[in-house]
Short mmCIF file of C-alpha atoms in Angstrom, two decimals:
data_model
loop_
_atom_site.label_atom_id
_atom_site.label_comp_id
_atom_site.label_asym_id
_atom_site.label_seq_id
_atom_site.Cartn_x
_atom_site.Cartn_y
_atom_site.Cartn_z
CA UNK A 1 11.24 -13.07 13.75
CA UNK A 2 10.10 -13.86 10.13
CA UNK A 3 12.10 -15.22 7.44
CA UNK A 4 12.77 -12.92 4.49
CA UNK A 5 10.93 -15.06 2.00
CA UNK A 6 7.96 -13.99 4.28
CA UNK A 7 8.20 -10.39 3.33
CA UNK A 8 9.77 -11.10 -0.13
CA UNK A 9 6.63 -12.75 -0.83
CA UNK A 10 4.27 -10.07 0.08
CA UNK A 11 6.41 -7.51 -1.83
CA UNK A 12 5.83 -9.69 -4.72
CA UNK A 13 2.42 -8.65 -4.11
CA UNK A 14 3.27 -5.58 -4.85
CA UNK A 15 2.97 -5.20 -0.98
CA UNK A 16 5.00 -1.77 -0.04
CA UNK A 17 4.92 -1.97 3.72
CA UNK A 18 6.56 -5.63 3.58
CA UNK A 19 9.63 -4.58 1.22
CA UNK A 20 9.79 -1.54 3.63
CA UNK A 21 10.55 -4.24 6.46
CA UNK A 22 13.02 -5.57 4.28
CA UNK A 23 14.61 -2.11 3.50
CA UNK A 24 14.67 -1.95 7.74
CA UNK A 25 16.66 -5.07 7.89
CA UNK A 26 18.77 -4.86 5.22
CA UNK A 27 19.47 -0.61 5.69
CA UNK A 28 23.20 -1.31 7.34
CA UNK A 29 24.26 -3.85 5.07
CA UNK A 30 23.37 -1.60 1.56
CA UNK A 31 24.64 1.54 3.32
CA UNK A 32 27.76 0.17 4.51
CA UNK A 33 28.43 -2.00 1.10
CA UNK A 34 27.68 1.19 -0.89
CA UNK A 35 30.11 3.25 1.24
CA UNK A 36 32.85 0.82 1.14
CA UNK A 37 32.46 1.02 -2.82
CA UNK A 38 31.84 5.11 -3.12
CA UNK A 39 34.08 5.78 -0.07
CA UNK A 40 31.70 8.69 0.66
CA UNK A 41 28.67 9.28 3.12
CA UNK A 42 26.87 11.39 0.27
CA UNK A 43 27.00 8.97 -2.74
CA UNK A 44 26.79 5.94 -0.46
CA UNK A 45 23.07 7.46 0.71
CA UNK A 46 22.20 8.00 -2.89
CA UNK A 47 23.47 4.60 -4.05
CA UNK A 48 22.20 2.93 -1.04
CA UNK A 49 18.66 5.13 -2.06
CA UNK A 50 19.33 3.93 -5.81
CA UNK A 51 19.90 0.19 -4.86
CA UNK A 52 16.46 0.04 -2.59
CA UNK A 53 14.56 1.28 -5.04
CA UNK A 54 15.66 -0.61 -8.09
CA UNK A 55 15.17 -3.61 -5.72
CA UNK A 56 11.27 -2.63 -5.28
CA UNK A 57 10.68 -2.22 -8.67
CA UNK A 58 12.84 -5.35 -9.94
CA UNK A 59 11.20 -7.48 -7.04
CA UNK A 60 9.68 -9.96 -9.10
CA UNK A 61 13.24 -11.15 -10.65
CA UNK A 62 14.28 -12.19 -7.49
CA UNK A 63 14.25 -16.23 -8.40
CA UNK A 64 14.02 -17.02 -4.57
CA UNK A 65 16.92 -19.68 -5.02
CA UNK A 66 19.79 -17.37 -4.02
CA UNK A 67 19.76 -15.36 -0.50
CA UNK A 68 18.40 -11.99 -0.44
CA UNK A 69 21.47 -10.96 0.57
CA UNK A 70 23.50 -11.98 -2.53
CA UNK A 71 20.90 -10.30 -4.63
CA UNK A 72 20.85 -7.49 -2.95
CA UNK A 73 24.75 -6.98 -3.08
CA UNK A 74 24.66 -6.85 -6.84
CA UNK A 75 22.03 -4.33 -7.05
CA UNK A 76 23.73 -2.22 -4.67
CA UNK A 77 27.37 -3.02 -6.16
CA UNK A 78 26.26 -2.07 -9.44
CA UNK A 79 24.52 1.33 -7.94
CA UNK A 80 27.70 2.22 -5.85
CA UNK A 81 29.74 1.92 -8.99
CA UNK A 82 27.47 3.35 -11.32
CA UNK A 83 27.93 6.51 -8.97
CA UNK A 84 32.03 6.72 -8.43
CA UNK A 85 31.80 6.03 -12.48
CA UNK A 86 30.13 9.30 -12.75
CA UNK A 87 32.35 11.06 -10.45
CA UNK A 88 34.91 10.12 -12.39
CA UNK A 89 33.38 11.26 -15.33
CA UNK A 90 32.55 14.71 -13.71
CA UNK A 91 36.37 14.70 -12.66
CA UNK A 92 37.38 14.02 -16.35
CA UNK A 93 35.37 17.33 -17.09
CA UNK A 94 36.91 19.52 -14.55
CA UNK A 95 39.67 21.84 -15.03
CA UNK A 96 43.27 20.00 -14.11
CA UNK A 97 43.67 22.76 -10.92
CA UNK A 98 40.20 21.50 -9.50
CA UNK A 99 41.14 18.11 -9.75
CA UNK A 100 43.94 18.73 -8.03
CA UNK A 101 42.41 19.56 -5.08
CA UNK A 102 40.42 16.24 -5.16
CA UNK A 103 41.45 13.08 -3.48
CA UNK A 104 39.70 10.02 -5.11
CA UNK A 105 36.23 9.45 -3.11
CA UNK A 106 37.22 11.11 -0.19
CA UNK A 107 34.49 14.75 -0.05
CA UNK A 108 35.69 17.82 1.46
CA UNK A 109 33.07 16.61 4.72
CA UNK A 110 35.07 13.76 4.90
CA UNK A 111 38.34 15.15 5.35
CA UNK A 112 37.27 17.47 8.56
CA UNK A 113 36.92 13.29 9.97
CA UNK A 114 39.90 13.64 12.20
CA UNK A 115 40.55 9.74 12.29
CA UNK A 116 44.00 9.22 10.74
CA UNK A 117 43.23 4.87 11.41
CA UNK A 118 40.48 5.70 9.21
CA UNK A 119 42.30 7.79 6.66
CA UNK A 120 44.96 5.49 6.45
CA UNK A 121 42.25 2.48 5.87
CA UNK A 122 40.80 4.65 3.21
CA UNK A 123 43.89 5.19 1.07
CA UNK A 124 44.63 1.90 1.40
CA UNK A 125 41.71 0.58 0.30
CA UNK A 126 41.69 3.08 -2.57
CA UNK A 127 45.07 1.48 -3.58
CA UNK A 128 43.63 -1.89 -3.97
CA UNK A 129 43.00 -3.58 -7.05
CA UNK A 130 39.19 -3.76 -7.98
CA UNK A 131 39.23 -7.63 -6.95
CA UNK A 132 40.71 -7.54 -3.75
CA UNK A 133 38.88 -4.13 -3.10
CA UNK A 134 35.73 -5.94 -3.35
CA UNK A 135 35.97 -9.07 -1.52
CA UNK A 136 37.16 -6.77 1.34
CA UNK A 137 34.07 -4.49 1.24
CA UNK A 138 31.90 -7.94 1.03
CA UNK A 139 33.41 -9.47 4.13
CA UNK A 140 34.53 -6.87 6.46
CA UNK A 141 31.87 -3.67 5.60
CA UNK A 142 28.94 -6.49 3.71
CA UNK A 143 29.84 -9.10 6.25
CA UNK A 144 28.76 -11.61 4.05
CA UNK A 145 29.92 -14.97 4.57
CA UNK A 146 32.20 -16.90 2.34
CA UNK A 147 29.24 -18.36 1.20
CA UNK A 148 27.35 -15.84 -0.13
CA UNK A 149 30.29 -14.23 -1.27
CA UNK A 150 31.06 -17.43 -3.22
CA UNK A 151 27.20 -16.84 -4.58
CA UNK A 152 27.49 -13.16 -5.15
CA UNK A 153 30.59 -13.59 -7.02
CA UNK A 154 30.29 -17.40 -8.67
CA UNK A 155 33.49 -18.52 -7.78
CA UNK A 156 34.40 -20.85 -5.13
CA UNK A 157 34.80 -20.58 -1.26
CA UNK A 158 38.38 -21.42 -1.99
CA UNK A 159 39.04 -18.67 -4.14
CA UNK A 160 37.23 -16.36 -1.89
CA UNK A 161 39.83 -18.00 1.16
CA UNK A 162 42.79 -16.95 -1.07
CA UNK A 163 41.31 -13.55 -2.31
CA UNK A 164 40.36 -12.44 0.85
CA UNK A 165 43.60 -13.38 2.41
CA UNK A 166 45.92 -11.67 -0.58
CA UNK A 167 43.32 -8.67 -0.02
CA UNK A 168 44.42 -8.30 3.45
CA UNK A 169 47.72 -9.03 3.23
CA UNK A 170 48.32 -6.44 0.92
CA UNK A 171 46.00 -3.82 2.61
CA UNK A 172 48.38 -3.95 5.62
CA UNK A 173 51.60 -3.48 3.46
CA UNK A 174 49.51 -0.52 2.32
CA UNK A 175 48.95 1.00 6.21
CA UNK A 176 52.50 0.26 7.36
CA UNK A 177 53.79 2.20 3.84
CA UNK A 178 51.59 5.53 4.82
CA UNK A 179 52.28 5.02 8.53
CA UNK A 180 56.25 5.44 7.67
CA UNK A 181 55.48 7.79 5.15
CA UNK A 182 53.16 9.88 8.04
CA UNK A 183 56.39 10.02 10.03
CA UNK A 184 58.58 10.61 7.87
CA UNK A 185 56.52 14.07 6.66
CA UNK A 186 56.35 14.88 10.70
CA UNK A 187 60.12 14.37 11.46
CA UNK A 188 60.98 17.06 7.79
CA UNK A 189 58.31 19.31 9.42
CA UNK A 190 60.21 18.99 12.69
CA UNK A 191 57.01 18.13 14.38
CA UNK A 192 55.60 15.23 16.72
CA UNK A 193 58.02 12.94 17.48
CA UNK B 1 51.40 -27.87 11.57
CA UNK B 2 54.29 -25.54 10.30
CA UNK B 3 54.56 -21.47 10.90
CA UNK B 4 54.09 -20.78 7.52
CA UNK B 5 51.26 -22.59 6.96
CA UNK B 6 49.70 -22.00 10.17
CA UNK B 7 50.19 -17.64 9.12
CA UNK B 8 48.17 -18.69 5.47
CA UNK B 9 45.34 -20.05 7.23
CA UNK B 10 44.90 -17.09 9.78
CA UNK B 11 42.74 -15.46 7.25
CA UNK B 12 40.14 -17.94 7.55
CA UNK B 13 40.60 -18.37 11.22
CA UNK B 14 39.51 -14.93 12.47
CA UNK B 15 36.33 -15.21 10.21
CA UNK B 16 35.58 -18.78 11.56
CA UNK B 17 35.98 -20.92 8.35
CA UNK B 18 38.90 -22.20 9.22
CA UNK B 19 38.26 -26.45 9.44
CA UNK B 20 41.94 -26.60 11.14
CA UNK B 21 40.93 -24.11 13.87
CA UNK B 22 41.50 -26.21 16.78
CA UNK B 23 45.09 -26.70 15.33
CA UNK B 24 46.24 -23.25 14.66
CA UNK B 25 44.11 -22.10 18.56
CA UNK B 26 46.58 -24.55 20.25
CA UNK B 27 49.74 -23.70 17.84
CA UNK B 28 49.04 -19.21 18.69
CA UNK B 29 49.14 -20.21 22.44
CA UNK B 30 52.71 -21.76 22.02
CA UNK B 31 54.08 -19.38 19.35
CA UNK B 32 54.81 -15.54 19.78
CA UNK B 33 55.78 -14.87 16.48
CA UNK B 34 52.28 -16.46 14.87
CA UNK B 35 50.63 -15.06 17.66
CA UNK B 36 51.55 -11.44 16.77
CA UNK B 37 50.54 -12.00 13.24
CA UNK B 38 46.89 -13.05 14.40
CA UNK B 39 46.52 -9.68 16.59
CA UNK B 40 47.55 -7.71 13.77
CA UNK B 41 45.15 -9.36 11.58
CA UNK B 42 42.44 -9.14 14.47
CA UNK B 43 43.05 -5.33 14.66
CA UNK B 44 42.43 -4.76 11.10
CA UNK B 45 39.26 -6.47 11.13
CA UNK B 46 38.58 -4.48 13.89
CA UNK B 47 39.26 -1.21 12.46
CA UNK B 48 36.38 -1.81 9.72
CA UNK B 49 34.03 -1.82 12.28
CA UNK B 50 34.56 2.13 13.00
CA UNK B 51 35.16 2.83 9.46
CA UNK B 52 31.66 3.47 8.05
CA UNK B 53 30.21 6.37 9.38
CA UNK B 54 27.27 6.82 10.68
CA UNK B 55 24.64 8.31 8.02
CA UNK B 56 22.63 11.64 9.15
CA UNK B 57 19.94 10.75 7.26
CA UNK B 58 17.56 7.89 8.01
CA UNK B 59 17.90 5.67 4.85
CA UNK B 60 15.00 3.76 5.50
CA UNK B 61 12.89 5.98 6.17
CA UNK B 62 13.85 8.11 3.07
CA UNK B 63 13.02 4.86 1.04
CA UNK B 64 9.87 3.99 2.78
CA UNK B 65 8.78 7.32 1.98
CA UNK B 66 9.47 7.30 -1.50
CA UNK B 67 8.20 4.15 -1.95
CA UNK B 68 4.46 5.09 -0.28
CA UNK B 69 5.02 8.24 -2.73
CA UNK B 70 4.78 6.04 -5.92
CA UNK B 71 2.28 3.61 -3.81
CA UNK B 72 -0.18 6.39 -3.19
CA UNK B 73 0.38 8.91 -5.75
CA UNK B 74 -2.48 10.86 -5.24
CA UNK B 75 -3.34 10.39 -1.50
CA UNK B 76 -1.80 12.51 1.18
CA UNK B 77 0.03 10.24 3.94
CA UNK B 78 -2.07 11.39 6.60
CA UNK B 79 0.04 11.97 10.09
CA UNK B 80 -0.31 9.31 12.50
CA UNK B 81 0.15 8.36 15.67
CA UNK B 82 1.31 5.35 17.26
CA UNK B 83 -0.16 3.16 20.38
CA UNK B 84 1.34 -0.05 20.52
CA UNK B 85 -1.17 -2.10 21.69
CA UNK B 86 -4.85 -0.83 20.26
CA UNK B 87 -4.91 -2.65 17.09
CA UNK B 88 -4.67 -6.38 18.69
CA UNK B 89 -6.50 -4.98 21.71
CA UNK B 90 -9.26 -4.02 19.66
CA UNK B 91 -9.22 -7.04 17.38
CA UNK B 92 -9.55 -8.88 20.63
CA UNK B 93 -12.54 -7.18 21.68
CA UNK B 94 -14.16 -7.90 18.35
CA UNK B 95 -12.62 -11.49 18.44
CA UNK B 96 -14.37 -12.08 21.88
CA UNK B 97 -17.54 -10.55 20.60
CA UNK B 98 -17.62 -12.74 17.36
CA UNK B 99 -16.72 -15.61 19.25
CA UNK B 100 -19.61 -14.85 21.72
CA UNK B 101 -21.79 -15.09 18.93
CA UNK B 102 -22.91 -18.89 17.55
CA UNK B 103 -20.82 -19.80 14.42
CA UNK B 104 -24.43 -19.75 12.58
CA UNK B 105 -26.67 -18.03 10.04
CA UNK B 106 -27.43 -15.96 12.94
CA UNK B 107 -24.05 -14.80 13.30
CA UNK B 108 -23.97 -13.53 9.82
CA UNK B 109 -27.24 -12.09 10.07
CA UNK B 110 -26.35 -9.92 13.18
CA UNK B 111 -23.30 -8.35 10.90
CA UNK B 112 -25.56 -7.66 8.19
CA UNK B 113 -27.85 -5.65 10.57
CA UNK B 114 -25.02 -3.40 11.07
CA UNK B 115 -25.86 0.12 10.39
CA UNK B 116 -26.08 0.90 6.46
CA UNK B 117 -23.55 2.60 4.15
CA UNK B 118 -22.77 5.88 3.80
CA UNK B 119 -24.09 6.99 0.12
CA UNK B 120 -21.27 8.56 -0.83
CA UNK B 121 -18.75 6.12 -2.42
CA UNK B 122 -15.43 5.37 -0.82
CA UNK B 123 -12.59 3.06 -0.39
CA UNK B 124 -13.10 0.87 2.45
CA UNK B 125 -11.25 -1.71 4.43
CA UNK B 126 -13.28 -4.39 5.67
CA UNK B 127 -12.54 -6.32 8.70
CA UNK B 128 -11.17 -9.14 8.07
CA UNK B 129 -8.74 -11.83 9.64
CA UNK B 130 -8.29 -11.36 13.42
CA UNK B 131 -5.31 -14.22 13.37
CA UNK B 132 -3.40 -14.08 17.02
CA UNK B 133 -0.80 -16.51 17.43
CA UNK B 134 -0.11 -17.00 21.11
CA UNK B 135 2.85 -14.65 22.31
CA UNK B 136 4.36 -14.47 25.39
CA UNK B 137 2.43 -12.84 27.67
CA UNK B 138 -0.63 -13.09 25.43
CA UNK B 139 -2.98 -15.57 27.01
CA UNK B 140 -5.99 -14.84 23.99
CA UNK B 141 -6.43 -18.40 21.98
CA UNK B 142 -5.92 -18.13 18.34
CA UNK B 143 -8.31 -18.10 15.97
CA UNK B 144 -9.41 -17.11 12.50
CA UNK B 145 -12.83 -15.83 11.99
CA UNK B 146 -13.53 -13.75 8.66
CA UNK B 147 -11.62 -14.05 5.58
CA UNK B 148 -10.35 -12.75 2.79
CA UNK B 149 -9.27 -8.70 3.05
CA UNK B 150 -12.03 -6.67 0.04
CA UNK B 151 -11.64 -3.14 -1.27
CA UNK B 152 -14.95 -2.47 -1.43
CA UNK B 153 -17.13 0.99 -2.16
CA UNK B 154 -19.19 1.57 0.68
CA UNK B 155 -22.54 2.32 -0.72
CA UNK B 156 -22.42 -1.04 -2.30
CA UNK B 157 -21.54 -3.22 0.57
CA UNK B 158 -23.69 -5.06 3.22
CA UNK B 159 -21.16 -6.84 4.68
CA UNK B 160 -19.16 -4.70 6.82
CA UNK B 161 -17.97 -5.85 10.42
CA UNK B 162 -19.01 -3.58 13.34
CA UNK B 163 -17.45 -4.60 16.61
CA UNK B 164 -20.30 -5.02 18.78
CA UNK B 165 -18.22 -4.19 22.17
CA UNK B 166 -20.19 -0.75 23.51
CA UNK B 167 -16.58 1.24 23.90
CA UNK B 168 -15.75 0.46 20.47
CA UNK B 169 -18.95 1.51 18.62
CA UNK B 170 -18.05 1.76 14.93
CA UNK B 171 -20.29 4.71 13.00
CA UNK B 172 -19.70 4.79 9.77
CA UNK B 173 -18.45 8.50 8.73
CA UNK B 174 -20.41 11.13 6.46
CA UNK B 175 -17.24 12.51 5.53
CA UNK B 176 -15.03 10.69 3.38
CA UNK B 177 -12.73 7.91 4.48
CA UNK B 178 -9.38 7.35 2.33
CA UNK B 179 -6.65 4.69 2.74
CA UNK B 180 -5.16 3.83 5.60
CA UNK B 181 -1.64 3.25 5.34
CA UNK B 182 -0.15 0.68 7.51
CA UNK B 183 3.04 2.07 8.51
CA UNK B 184 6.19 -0.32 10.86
CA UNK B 185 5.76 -0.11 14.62
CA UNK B 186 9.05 2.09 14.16
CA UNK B 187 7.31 5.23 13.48
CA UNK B 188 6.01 7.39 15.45
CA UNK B 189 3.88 10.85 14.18
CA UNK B 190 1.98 12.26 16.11
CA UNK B 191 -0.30 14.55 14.03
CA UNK B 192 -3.84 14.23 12.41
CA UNK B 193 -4.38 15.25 9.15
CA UNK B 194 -7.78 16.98 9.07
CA UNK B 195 -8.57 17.41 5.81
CA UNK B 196 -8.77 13.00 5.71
CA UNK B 197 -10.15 13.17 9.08
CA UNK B 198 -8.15 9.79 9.05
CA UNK B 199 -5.91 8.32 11.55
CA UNK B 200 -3.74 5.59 11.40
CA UNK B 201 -2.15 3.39 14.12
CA UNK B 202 -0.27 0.83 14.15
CA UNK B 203 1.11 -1.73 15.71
CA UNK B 204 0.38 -5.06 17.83
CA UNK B 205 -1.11 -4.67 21.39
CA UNK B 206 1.12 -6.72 23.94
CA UNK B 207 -0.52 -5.69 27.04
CA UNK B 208 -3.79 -4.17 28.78
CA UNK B 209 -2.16 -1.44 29.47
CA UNK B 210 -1.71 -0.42 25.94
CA UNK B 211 -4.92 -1.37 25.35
CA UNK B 212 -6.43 0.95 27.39
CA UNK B 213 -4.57 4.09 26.56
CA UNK B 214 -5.25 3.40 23.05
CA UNK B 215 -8.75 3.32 24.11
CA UNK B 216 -8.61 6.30 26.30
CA UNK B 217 -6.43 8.34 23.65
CA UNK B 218 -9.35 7.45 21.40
CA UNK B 219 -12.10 8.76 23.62
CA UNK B 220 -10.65 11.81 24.45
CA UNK B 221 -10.52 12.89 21.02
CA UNK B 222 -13.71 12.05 20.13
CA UNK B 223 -12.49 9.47 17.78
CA UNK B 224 -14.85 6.67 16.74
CA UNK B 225 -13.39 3.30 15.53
CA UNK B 226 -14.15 2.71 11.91
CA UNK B 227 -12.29 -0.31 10.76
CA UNK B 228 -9.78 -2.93 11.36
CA UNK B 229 -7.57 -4.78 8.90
CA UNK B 230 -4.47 -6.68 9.25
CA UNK B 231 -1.89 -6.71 6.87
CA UNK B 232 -0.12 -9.47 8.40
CA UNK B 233 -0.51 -10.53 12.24
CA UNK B 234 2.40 -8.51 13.24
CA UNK B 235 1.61 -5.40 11.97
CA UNK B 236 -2.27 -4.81 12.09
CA UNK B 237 -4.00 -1.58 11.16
CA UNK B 238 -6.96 0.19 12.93
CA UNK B 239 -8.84 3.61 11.18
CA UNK B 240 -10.44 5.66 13.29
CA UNK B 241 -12.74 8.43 12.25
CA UNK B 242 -12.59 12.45 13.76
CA UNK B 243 -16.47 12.51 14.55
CA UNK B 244 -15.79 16.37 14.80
#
């Protein structure tokens, strides 16, 4: 199999069908980083969409010195957020009763998912600070290395070792809080045991 | 090593960048307590690996499109259809027929003879590189024989390759030929677009098989071969012509 810089290259070029086999091997990584940002299938598609295209047209600023990967990432970061920024915006505009009805990121689609792990993940994540939030998109949904997480963020692979690990720590204080809370709400109901 | 510090480097540890790993590995087999911590950790890494959904919607192939869109502005993407196989196949057939010829004057000469240009002006792709490295089961040698790729109008060029291989004649169309598109061995359309009376496969031939369905597909319709061009050795592109 060819190297990126192979296809990079040719895209330079201007050549379509090469930066398509990019888009091919790089499709997982942008959708799943977007959705671990936007917390959405819709607005991780578009940002995903977004983050592709941007990344044709800005080709040529790709200084070959860092990993596709790591460039890549920021493109698509910056997408994902760019989107959830104008959700929030459109939120900010709605009438208080509508909002109401709106969990952070999660679309009415979503909710008919009847995964409560997943659920549970999702709030969790959503109570994460931004930092922590993102390193644990980048390794576990990205699954970049500490390396090119050190790259993508410039900071060091020590930092990332303690981020990463405060990230995580914290994210399962967060699932064992809404698993008691989940019982809790069943035993008032007088439901599931 | 200690418990505690042995629970601050499990982090690390599940994603392999641990440099004490063969420490804390032999401390989890002898202590429950850290031991418990590490599946926990282990099942929340694992949980991310269900958590993205799977999209309905082919993102890359909503790119590529869009992409091609602002490629080709003006051109319709003509349907294609896909045989593995009849690009290479064919380049080797025009390969083995260059290569039959002496690497001479003469050899030039006999392309030049080829049958003339259409009047009528049109985008062309020219034969060009036939570049085969050896694969697998590919026996064929590799070798480069024409050069660099031109866009060229027809009416003005002399120099267009025409396999010389009887099967593969090449007549050059009085209907007008537009751009090929060279599209990844992923795709599959079946379809021709008649008002372009242009075809595109694509692909790499890998066995004789393919080649021969390609060539059979070909005949059936009543398609003629008009030109070969690779884009790159793995993903070469072959237009062929509706002669109806």
């Amino acid at each position: 199999m060819k190297e990126d810089s192979f296809f990079v290259k040719k895209a330079k070029e201007g050549d379509g069908e090469a930066y398509g086999e990019l888009v091919r091997r790089y499709e997982k990584f942008v959708y799943n980083t977007a959705y671990g940002i936007t917390l959405n299938s819709f607005d991780a598609f578009d940002a995903s969409q977004n983050a592709f295209i941007k990344g044709w047209r800005a080709i040529n600023t790709f200084k070959e010195e860092s990993s596709f990967s790591t460039w890549l990432y920021r493109i698509v970061s910056n997408c994902a957020k760019d989107i959830v920024f104008e959700r929030q915006k459109r939120k900010a505009d709605l009438p208080a009763e509508e909002v109401a009805g709106l969990s952070g990121g999660i679309t009415p689609e979503d909710e008919y998912i009847k995964n409560e792990e997943g659920e549970l993940l999702k709030k969790a994540i959503l109570s994460l600070d931004s930092d922590s939030r993102e390193i644990i998109v980048m390794r576990e949904l990205s699954e970049l290395s500490y390396a090119e997480i050190a790259e993508a963020l410039e900071i060091e692979i020590g930092t990332v070792k303690s981020r990463l690990n405060r990230a995580r720590t914290k994210l399962r204080e967060k699932i064992l809080e809404q698993k008691g809370k989940t019982v809790c709400q069943k035993e008032e109901k007088g439901g599931v045991r | 090593m200690t418990c505690f510090e042995v629970k601050e480097l499990l982090s690390e540890y599940i994603d392999g960048e641990c440099e004490k790993s063969a420490e804390i590995t032999e401390h989890l087999e002898n202590c429950k307590d850290c031991k418990k911590e590490y599946e926990e950790l282990l099942k929340l890494k694992a949980s991310f690996k269900v958590f993205v959904p799977r999209s309905e919607r082919s993102l890359a192939d909503s790119v590529i499109s869009e992409i091609r869109r602002e490629t080709f502005p003006e051109k319709k993407i003509p349907f294609i259809f896909r045989h593995i196989g009849l690009v290479a196949s064919l380049a080797i057939i025009v390969t083995v027929a260059i290569l039959a010829l002496p690497k001479t004057e003469n050899a030039e000469k006999s392309m030049k003879d080829a049958p003339a240009p259409s009047e009528e002006s049109e985008e062309v792709y020219i034969f060009e590189s036939v570049k085969k490295e050896s694969a697998e089961n590919n026996s064929f040698a590799t070798e480069e024989i024409l050069t660099e790729p031109e866009y060229a109008d027809i009416s003005k060029s002399e120099e267009y390759l025409v396999p010389t291989d009887d099967r593969a004649q090449i007549t050059l169309p009085e209907a007008s030929l537009n751009v090929s598109l060279v599209l990844p061995e992923e795709e599959l359309i079946r379809a021709f677009d008649e008002e372009f009376e242009v075809e595109v496969i694509d692909g790499g031939i890998k066995t004789y098989e393919e080649h021969d369905e390609i060539l059979n597909f070909i005949y059936q319709n009543e398609y003629e071969i008009d030109s070969m061009k690779s884009f790159w050795e793995e993903k070469p592109v072959i237009t062929v012509i509706s002669s109806k």
